[in-house]
Amino acid sequence: MLTRLGLVTAVACLAACPALAEQYLVHTQAEYSEIARQVEAGDEIILANGEWRDFDLVITGMGREDAPIVLKAQEPGQVILTGLSSLRLGGEYVTVSGLVFRDGFSPRGEVVSFRVSKHNQASHSRVTQVVIDGFSKPDRYESDYWVGIYGHDNWLDRNFLANKTNKGVTLAVRLDTEESRENDHRIEYNYFGPRAVLGSNGGETLRIGTSHYSMFNSNTVVAYNVFDRTGGEVEIISSKSGGNVFRGNVFRAARGTLTLRHGDNNVVEGNVFLGEGADYTGGIRVINRGQTVRGNYMEGLRGEAFSSALAIMNGVPNSPVNRYVEVEGARIENNTIVDSRRVAFNVGADEERSAAPSSSTFKNNVLSGLEGESFLEVYGDISGIAMAGNQVGKGGVAAALAELNPSLPELVRGENGLLYPADPELSGVGAPRDLRVIGLDEVGPGWYPKPGAATEFGSSGKVIEVEAGQGALAQAVMAAEPGDVLKLAAGEYMVERTLPLTTTLSIIGAGADETVVMFARPSLVELREGGNLRLAGLTIDGARAPDSVGNSVIRTGVYPIQSNLRVELDEIAVRNLDVNKSFSVLTLGKSTLADRVSIKNSAFQNISGTIVSAAAETEDYGQYNVEYLDISNNAFANVGGPIASIYRGGRDESTFGPNVTITGNALTNVGLAPTNGTGGSVNLHGVQIAAIEGNAVSGSAPFRVVHTVGTPKTRIADNTFAATGEFILEELVFDGEHRAVLSGNEFADGGDK
Amino acid sequence: MLTRLGLVTAVACLAACPALAEQYLVHTQAEYSEIARQVEAGDEIILANGEWRDFDLVITGMGREDAPIVLKAQEPGQVILTGLSSLRLGGEYVTVSGLVFRDGFSPRGEVVSFRVSKHNQASHSRVTQVVIDGFSKPDRYESDYWVGIYGHDNWLDRNFLANKTNKGVTLAVRLDTEESRENDHRIEYNYFGPRAVLGSNGGETLRIGTSHYSMFNSNTVVAYNVFDRTGGEVEIISSKSGGNVFRGNVFRAARGTLTLRHGDNNVVEGNVFLGEGADYTGGIRVINRGQTVRGNYMEGLRGEAFSSALAIMNGVPNSPVNRYVEVEGARIENNTIVDSRRVAFNVGADEERSAAPSSSTFKNNVLSGLEGESFLEVYGDISGIAMAGNQVGKGGVAAALAELNPSLPELVRGENGLLYPADPELSGVGAPRDLRVIGLDEVGPGWYPKPGAATEFGSSGKVIEVEAGQGALAQAVMAAEPGDVLKLAAGEYMVERTLPLTTTLSIIGAGADETVVMFARPSLVELREGGNLRLAGLTIDGARAPDSVGNSVIRTGVYPIQSNLRVELDEIAVRNLDVNKSFSVLTLGKSTLADRVSIKNSAFQNISGTIVSAAAETEDYGQYNVEYLDISNNAFANVGGPIASIYRGGRDESTFGPNVTITGNALTNVGLAPTNGTGGSVNLHGVQIAAIEGNAVSGSAPFRVVHTVGTPKTRIADNTFAATGEFILEELVFDGEHRAVLSGNEFADGGDK
C-alpha cells in the first residue's frame, strides 16, 4: 500500500495516520483511481494542473458536514478535462471545485452527474466553480444533460455553463427516485451563458422534474443566477414539479420564458428579464395551481403568445399530468412589465383548453407595452382573476380589461437601473425599489471570462486585398481571421479547390459587373465549424464547375457542424449553374442549422437547382436547417428548383422558427425543372412565420406552403402572378381552412386573392 | 539569390555553373518553390525523406529526351505526402518518382495531374513508382480523379493506386484539347488495387476519353497492369475513344468489365480475367466499329447481361455519340472463356437498340460455362457474325447457336496456370499457349506491399472474456484489434455510453437466453471508419435507452465513413425497443455504404422502428446505403416499421446493387405503426436483385417493391399471408406490368399469387 501511495504526493500526512484528514496531489488517472478508492471524510484530492484527457472521473464516499470529501483543482481553472470526459459524484458531503470541461464531450448521458449509479446518488454535495464550455456532443441531435442533479440537499453554485450546441437540457433536476423529491437543492450564482437556437425540441437551459413526477414537490431553489442569451428553444426554464423557488435571477436577451409547466405552489419572485429588444424574448408563463409571481421586472421583451412577458394560460379540465392543469389560486402581484410586446390572459384557449383561471389575483402591477401595438390581450374568461391597483402605460388594451385605462405617469430609472413610476404615490406598485440586479461579475467563477458578442462580418477591421492570381483567393481564405474582409479586384478569379471556411469572413468584389469568381470543384465554399460567409459585389459563375449532379456554390460538408451558421449574399450575381441538374446556390445538410441566411439585391440566372435548400431534415423529428431566411429584392430567372426549399417536419412545438421573409423579388421561369420534387417556386413546409410579399412572378411554379403544428403565421400579400399556377396551400394537422393570410395578390389570368 | 540557395543542399554543383545539370535536395516547401522556379533540363530535385503535409506540388519545365527534369524521393517510398496534397506536371520530359500519397486527400480535382493548367499540359513525361493509397476525399460522393492524364506521349508506369473510396474515376485519360488526342500515352505495369463498391455511378478504375470526344483516336496503350478487386461499379475500364490497345492486363476478382463504350478500332488482346467465382465478375463488353478482341482468357467469371464474360451489344441505328454505336467489323478470335456464367450476343436489344452486329467474326474461341446453366445467349439477329472453329463445353446454348454443339474435350492447365484443350489438334483454338499472366510482383513499386484480404470476423484468433462489470464492455471495445472476439458471460451487461467501433469486432454472448446487453444511450454501437460488427448469442434489450425519438441499437454517426461496412447479427434476440417512436435496430446514414448486412436466426420483439434502415439517400442521385442485405430465418413480432427499408433512387444504371434476400422469416404485426411512412412490412425502392421467399406473414403491412431503372430482378415466392394486404408493386420507369416474378404465395383470405 505504501509503495502505491508513493506514486502521489501526500501533502499533509501519509496514509499511516488515518485519523487525520489527508491531502493528495495526483498527476495521473491511475493515481486518482488508487486514491479515490480510499478517501475518507475530510480528505482532499487535488488534481494537478494540466490537461486530463478522456477522464471518467468518479468521486464518492461518506463525508461529514464538518469534514467533507473534497475534489479540487490544484489551481482553480488550471485543470482541464478534455476529450471523452465526465464527472460523477456519489455518497454524502462531497465537494468538487475548480475544474474546466472543454474541447471534448461526455461519452455518457451527462457531463456532471450527482449520482454514480442509480443506487448511489449524491446528497449534501456541492459542485462549485466548475466550467463546462462548449463541451457538446458533435451530433447536435444526440442528447445529453450537462448537469444532472439527483439525490437531495445538493448545491450547484458559481459554475459556468455556456455554448451547449447539442440537444438536451443544460441542467436537469431529476425526481425519478423517492430520495430525490423534496430535495432542497440550491442552484445559485451560476452563469448560464449563450445557448444558440437548437432548431428542435430539447434546448431548455434548466428543467426541474418531468411531467411524470410533477405531482411531487421538488422544493428546489434557483436563485441569483444569470441566464445570458440562453435561447435554445421556447422554454428557458421548465419547472415541472412543485414547491420550487425562482428568486433574483437575471435573464438577458434570452429567448423564451420561465415556464411553470407542471406542478403547483411555485414561487417566482424578484427576477429581472431584460429582453434588449431581441426576438421572442419572454418572461413568465403561468400554468397549474397556487403559483406566486411577484416582484419581477421585465423590460424590452418582444415575445408574444407562449413567449409573452407574462402569459397566463387556460387549462384542460381534469387535465392529465402531461397536458395543461388549469390556473387556480395564482397570485400575480407587484410585477413591472415595461417596453414589452405582450401580456396575455387565457393563452392557448381552445376546445381542449377550456378552463379559465380561477381564484387568482392580479394586483399592483406596472404594465406598459409598445406604442401603437396591442399589449394586454385576453382570449377567454378572466372573471376568475381579481384585478386591483394595476397601472397601465402604453399599448393597446383588450376590451375585457377596459377598466385598466392607460394612465401610468412618467417612469424614471432607479439606482438599480430599472424603471419605476416617478410618482411617489405609486411606490407600492410594481417591482420593489430595492430589487437587486445580479451582475455578470457575481456569477460563475471569477477566473473564467464571460463570452462577448458573436463576431460580426467585417468586425476585425482588417481588409485584405486579394489579386486574381492562381490560388491566391484560396490561400487568403485559409489564412483569414474572424471578422476579416477579403477585397477582390476587378477581373476573373478562378478557384481550383473548394474553400473550407472555419471563420467569419466577408469576400467583397469590385462590383458584380467587375469581379467574377469561377470554380472548378462541385462547390466554391464548404462551410465548416465556425464558418460564416458574406459575399458582396461580385459575380459567381458556375460554368467551369464539374459536370456532375448536385453541385452547390456554398454548402455544408460531411463533418459535423455544431455552431449555427450565417450566410449573407448582397449585391451579387450568380449565373450558369447549369452544367448538370440540381446545381444549387446554398445547400444546408443534415444536422446543420443556419441562424441567419440573407440574400438581397442580387440577380440569379440559369440555375438548375435551388437557391436555398434547407430541407435535409426529412425524418419529421421536428428538426430544421435554418432559423431566419430573408430573400429580398432579388431577380431570379430560369431557376429549375424553388428559390427556397425549407422543411420543418414533425409535430413538436418547442421552436420559434423557421422564420422566412421573401419580399420584393422578381421570379421568371422558376421552379419548373422536372427535378423539382416539391413542385413550387417557393416551398415552405412547417415554417412558423412566413411573409411572402410584393413579389412579381411570371411563368413559374406556384408558391407552396404546408402548415404543420402550432399557430404558423403565413402572410402572402401584394404579389403579382402571370402564367403561374394558384397557391398550393395545405394544413397537415389543423382541422380547417388553410390559415395563411392572403391579401392583394393579383393573377394576370384572373382570380385575384 | 545565393543566400536563398543557401537554404538547400546543392549536391552536385552550385548555382553558379549553369551549364551542368544540378541535383537539389530540398527539405521544405519554401525551398522547393525556390528551386522549382529555376530548374532546367537535366536537373534533379530530390525531396528529403519524411512527411510533407499540405503540399501543392508543381513541377514544370522544358526537359529534353536525353536530359529530363527529374523530381524524385530521396529514397523511394520514404517521401510521404499527407493532408491536402497534390501533384501537377507541366512542360516536357519531366519525370516524377518514388512519392507516396497517404493520410489525406487532394483539395483539387486530381491527386496527380499531367497538367499545371489548361495551357500547360505535360508531354513526354513520366510518373513512375508513385503510390496513392486511400487518398480519398472524406465525402464519398465528392468526385475527383486520382490521376488525370493530359497532353501526349506520357508514361504512367509501375504505380500503386488502391483503396479509392470516393466517387470519380481512379485514372482518367482526357482528350479535351487537340494536343491530347492521338496521344500515344502508355499505362503499364501499374497495380490498380481494391476499389470497393461505390454505391453510385463514378466508380470506374480507368476511363479513356468521354462520349463527347469519342470520335477521336486516343491511341493509348494499357498494358501489363493488374486490376485487383477493382469493383467500384459496372465498368472497370471504360474506353471512350478510338485506337486504344489493352494488352496483357490481368483482372483478379474484379466486378464489371472492360467496356469498349465509345470509339472505334480498339484492340483488346492477351488479357486475363480471373473472376475467382466472385459476384458480377465480367470480361469484355463490345460496342462500336472495328473492335478486335483476341487471345484473351477468362475463367471463373460470374457476371451476366452487361457484365458477362463476353457481351456483344446491339446498337442504336445512327446512334448519337452518347448512346450505343452498332457493332460492325468486330474480330473476336482465339479467346478462351471457361467456368464462366455467360457469353451474350445482341445484349441490350430493345426498340431503340435495334441494330444487330454486322460484318463481324467470332472464330476459334474456347467456350465453356457452368453445368446446368444457360451459357451462350442470343437476344437478336446474329447473322452478321461469321462463326467458325469455336469449341463449346459445358452450359446451355441458345437455339440460334445450335450449330455450336458442346463437344469440347478435356481441358488441362498449362505452365502458365491457364486451361487449354488437351487435344493437340485444337492448338490453334482459344488463347495463346504462351500467354503470360502478369504477377503482383511485376506491377507497382516493389517497395510498397500489395493489400491482402479484408479482415474477417474472428480472424485474429484472439478471444477476450469480458465480465459484466460497469464499463468493462466499453473498455474492451475500445481496446479491441481487428478480428478480435469479445466473449460475454451469462448475465446483464449495462452499457452507459455509446460504443464507437473502428475495427472488425465480434461480440459473442453465452446464448440469447443467457447474456443480456442493455444500454443507456440512444445507440449501443456507433459504426465509425473501419468498423465492422458481428453480434451473436445474446439479447439486446432497449428498455433502458432514453425516451427520445429515433434511437437505434447500431447506427452510423455524424463523422464521414469512407470504408464499406459489414454488420452480422446471428442467433440474437432484440426486444423492448419501444421507449419512444422510430427506435430501430440498424440505421445507415447519409454517405455510408454497408457492403454486407446479414441478420439470421434471430428474434425481434416490440420494436417501434425499422429493423434495417438503409434509406438515407433520398436525393435520387443513384446512391444507396447497402450492397447486400440478407435477412433469413428470423422471427419478427410487433415491429412498427418495416423489417427492411432500402432506397436506391435515380435513373443511373452503373451499379449492381442493392441485392436483397429475405427468406424464411416469420412476421407478426409488422409495419403498422403510423410512423411507418413507407407503408410496407418490407419496403424496397430501386433494389436491383430481390428474393423474398418462404416467409410467413400475419397481421402485417403488405410487401412494397418499387422498381426504378434497369432490369431489376424481383422474385416473391412461396410466402404465406394472413390478415395482410396485397403486394404494393410499382414500376417508375419501365412501361408495362410490374416485372416481379410472383409464385406460390398463399393469402389466407384468398387471392393466392
PDB file of C-alpha atoms in Angstrom, chain A residues 355-437:
ATOM      1  CA  ALA A 355     -60.734  26.024 -18.187  1.00  0.00           C
ATOM      2  CA  ALA A 356     -60.111  29.700 -17.401  1.00  0.00           C
ATOM      3  CA  PRO A 357     -58.016  30.835 -14.437  1.00  0.00           C
ATOM      4  CA  SER A 358     -59.874  30.910 -11.105  1.00  0.00           C
ATOM      5  CA  SER A 359     -59.425  32.250  -7.558  1.00  0.00           C
ATOM      6  CA  SER A 360     -56.487  34.305  -8.708  1.00  0.00           C
ATOM      7  CA  THR A 361     -55.276  37.828  -8.137  1.00  0.00           C
ATOM      8  CA  PHE A 362     -53.530  40.261 -10.447  1.00  0.00           C
ATOM      9  CA  LYS A 363     -52.593  43.301  -8.416  1.00  0.00           C
ATOM     10  CA  ASN A 364     -50.355  46.302  -8.215  1.00  0.00           C
ATOM     11  CA  ASN A 365     -48.501  45.568 -11.415  1.00  0.00           C
ATOM     12  CA  VAL A 366     -46.923  48.204 -13.620  1.00  0.00           C
ATOM     13  CA  LEU A 367     -47.747  47.415 -17.241  1.00  0.00           C
ATOM     14  CA  SER A 368     -46.542  49.261 -20.296  1.00  0.00           C
ATOM     15  CA  GLY A 369     -46.255  47.930 -23.831  1.00  0.00           C
ATOM     16  CA  LEU A 370     -45.219  49.205 -27.226  1.00  0.00           C
ATOM     17  CA  GLU A 371     -46.769  52.324 -28.679  1.00  0.00           C
ATOM     18  CA  GLY A 372     -49.296  51.510 -31.352  1.00  0.00           C
ATOM     19  CA  GLU A 373     -49.322  47.773 -30.705  1.00  0.00           C
ATOM     20  CA  SER A 374     -51.746  45.524 -28.928  1.00  0.00           C
ATOM     21  CA  PHE A 375     -50.385  44.880 -25.443  1.00  0.00           C
ATOM     22  CA  LEU A 376     -52.828  43.411 -22.946  1.00  0.00           C
ATOM     23  CA  GLU A 377     -54.699  40.588 -24.658  1.00  0.00           C
ATOM     24  CA  VAL A 378     -57.459  38.340 -23.406  1.00  0.00           C
ATOM     25  CA  TYR A 379     -58.550  35.111 -25.104  1.00  0.00           C
ATOM     26  CA  GLY A 380     -61.192  33.874 -22.659  1.00  0.00           C
ATOM     27  CA  ASP A 381     -62.951  34.396 -19.368  1.00  0.00           C
ATOM     28  CA  ILE A 382     -60.970  36.454 -16.878  1.00  0.00           C
ATOM     29  CA  SER A 383     -63.631  36.719 -14.257  1.00  0.00           C
ATOM     30  CA  GLY A 384     -61.665  34.354 -12.007  1.00  0.00           C
ATOM     31  CA  ILE A 385     -58.832  36.869 -11.723  1.00  0.00           C
ATOM     32  CA  ALA A 386     -59.297  39.652  -9.207  1.00  0.00           C
ATOM     33  CA  MET A 387     -57.702  42.826 -10.514  1.00  0.00           C
ATOM     34  CA  ALA A 388     -56.662  45.790  -8.436  1.00  0.00           C
ATOM     35  CA  GLY A 389     -54.152  48.563  -8.352  1.00  0.00           C
ATOM     36  CA  ASN A 390     -52.546  47.894 -11.721  1.00  0.00           C
ATOM     37  CA  GLN A 391     -51.005  50.825 -13.552  1.00  0.00           C
ATOM     38  CA  VAL A 392     -51.109  50.746 -17.336  1.00  0.00           C
ATOM     39  CA  GLY A 393     -48.985  52.785 -19.727  1.00  0.00           C
ATOM     40  CA  LYS A 394     -48.510  52.386 -23.475  1.00  0.00           C
ATOM     41  CA  GLY A 395     -50.066  49.822 -25.784  1.00  0.00           C
ATOM     42  CA  GLY A 396     -53.488  48.536 -26.682  1.00  0.00           C
ATOM     43  CA  VAL A 397     -55.714  47.008 -24.031  1.00  0.00           C
ATOM     44  CA  ALA A 398     -58.292  44.290 -24.712  1.00  0.00           C
ATOM     45  CA  ALA A 399     -61.918  45.260 -24.216  1.00  0.00           C
ATOM     46  CA  ALA A 400     -62.245  42.798 -21.347  1.00  0.00           C
ATOM     47  CA  LEU A 401     -59.672  44.852 -19.463  1.00  0.00           C
ATOM     48  CA  ALA A 402     -61.200  48.197 -20.322  1.00  0.00           C
ATOM     49  CA  GLU A 403     -61.144  49.169 -16.665  1.00  0.00           C
ATOM     50  CA  LEU A 404     -57.359  49.257 -16.882  1.00  0.00           C
ATOM     51  CA  ASN A 405     -57.206  52.665 -18.504  1.00  0.00           C
ATOM     52  CA  PRO A 406     -53.768  53.710 -19.612  1.00  0.00           C
ATOM     53  CA  SER A 407     -52.897  56.332 -17.044  1.00  0.00           C
ATOM     54  CA  LEU A 408     -49.417  55.491 -15.974  1.00  0.00           C
ATOM     55  CA  PRO A 409     -47.342  58.555 -15.239  1.00  0.00           C
ATOM     56  CA  GLU A 410     -43.738  59.007 -16.204  1.00  0.00           C
ATOM     57  CA  LEU A 411     -41.229  56.241 -15.416  1.00  0.00           C
ATOM     58  CA  VAL A 412     -37.741  57.035 -14.187  1.00  0.00           C
ATOM     59  CA  ARG A 413     -34.754  54.810 -13.640  1.00  0.00           C
ATOM     60  CA  GLY A 414     -33.813  53.960 -10.108  1.00  0.00           C
ATOM     61  CA  GLU A 415     -30.316  53.411  -8.797  1.00  0.00           C
ATOM     62  CA  ASN A 416     -30.503  49.782  -9.848  1.00  0.00           C
ATOM     63  CA  GLY A 417     -31.093  50.908 -13.449  1.00  0.00           C
ATOM     64  CA  LEU A 418     -34.695  49.741 -13.547  1.00  0.00           C
ATOM     65  CA  LEU A 419     -37.753  51.825 -14.364  1.00  0.00           C
ATOM     66  CA  TYR A 420     -40.218  52.905 -11.700  1.00  0.00           C
ATOM     67  CA  PRO A 421     -43.174  55.279 -11.634  1.00  0.00           C
ATOM     68  CA  ALA A 422     -41.889  58.742 -10.769  1.00  0.00           C
ATOM     69  CA  ASP A 423     -44.983  59.396  -8.749  1.00  0.00           C
ATOM     70  CA  PRO A 424     -44.175  58.695  -5.064  1.00  0.00           C
ATOM     71  CA  GLU A 425     -47.807  57.763  -4.520  1.00  0.00           C
ATOM     72  CA  LEU A 426     -47.189  54.708  -6.633  1.00  0.00           C
ATOM     73  CA  SER A 427     -44.356  53.411  -4.501  1.00  0.00           C
ATOM     74  CA  GLY A 428     -46.347  50.321  -3.594  1.00  0.00           C
ATOM     75  CA  VAL A 429     -46.936  49.428  -7.222  1.00  0.00           C
ATOM     76  CA  GLY A 430     -44.628  47.406  -9.448  1.00  0.00           C
ATOM     77  CA  ALA A 431     -41.403  45.686  -8.565  1.00  0.00           C
ATOM     78  CA  PRO A 432     -39.615  46.546  -5.327  1.00  0.00           C
ATOM     79  CA  ARG A 433     -37.449  49.648  -5.398  1.00  0.00           C
ATOM     80  CA  ASP A 434     -34.573  47.742  -3.873  1.00  0.00           C
ATOM     81  CA  LEU A 435     -34.607  44.925  -6.403  1.00  0.00           C
ATOM     82  CA  ARG A 436     -31.037  43.807  -6.894  1.00  0.00           C
ATOM     83  CA  VAL A 437     -29.886  43.107 -10.449  1.00  0.00           C
TER      84      VAL A 437
END
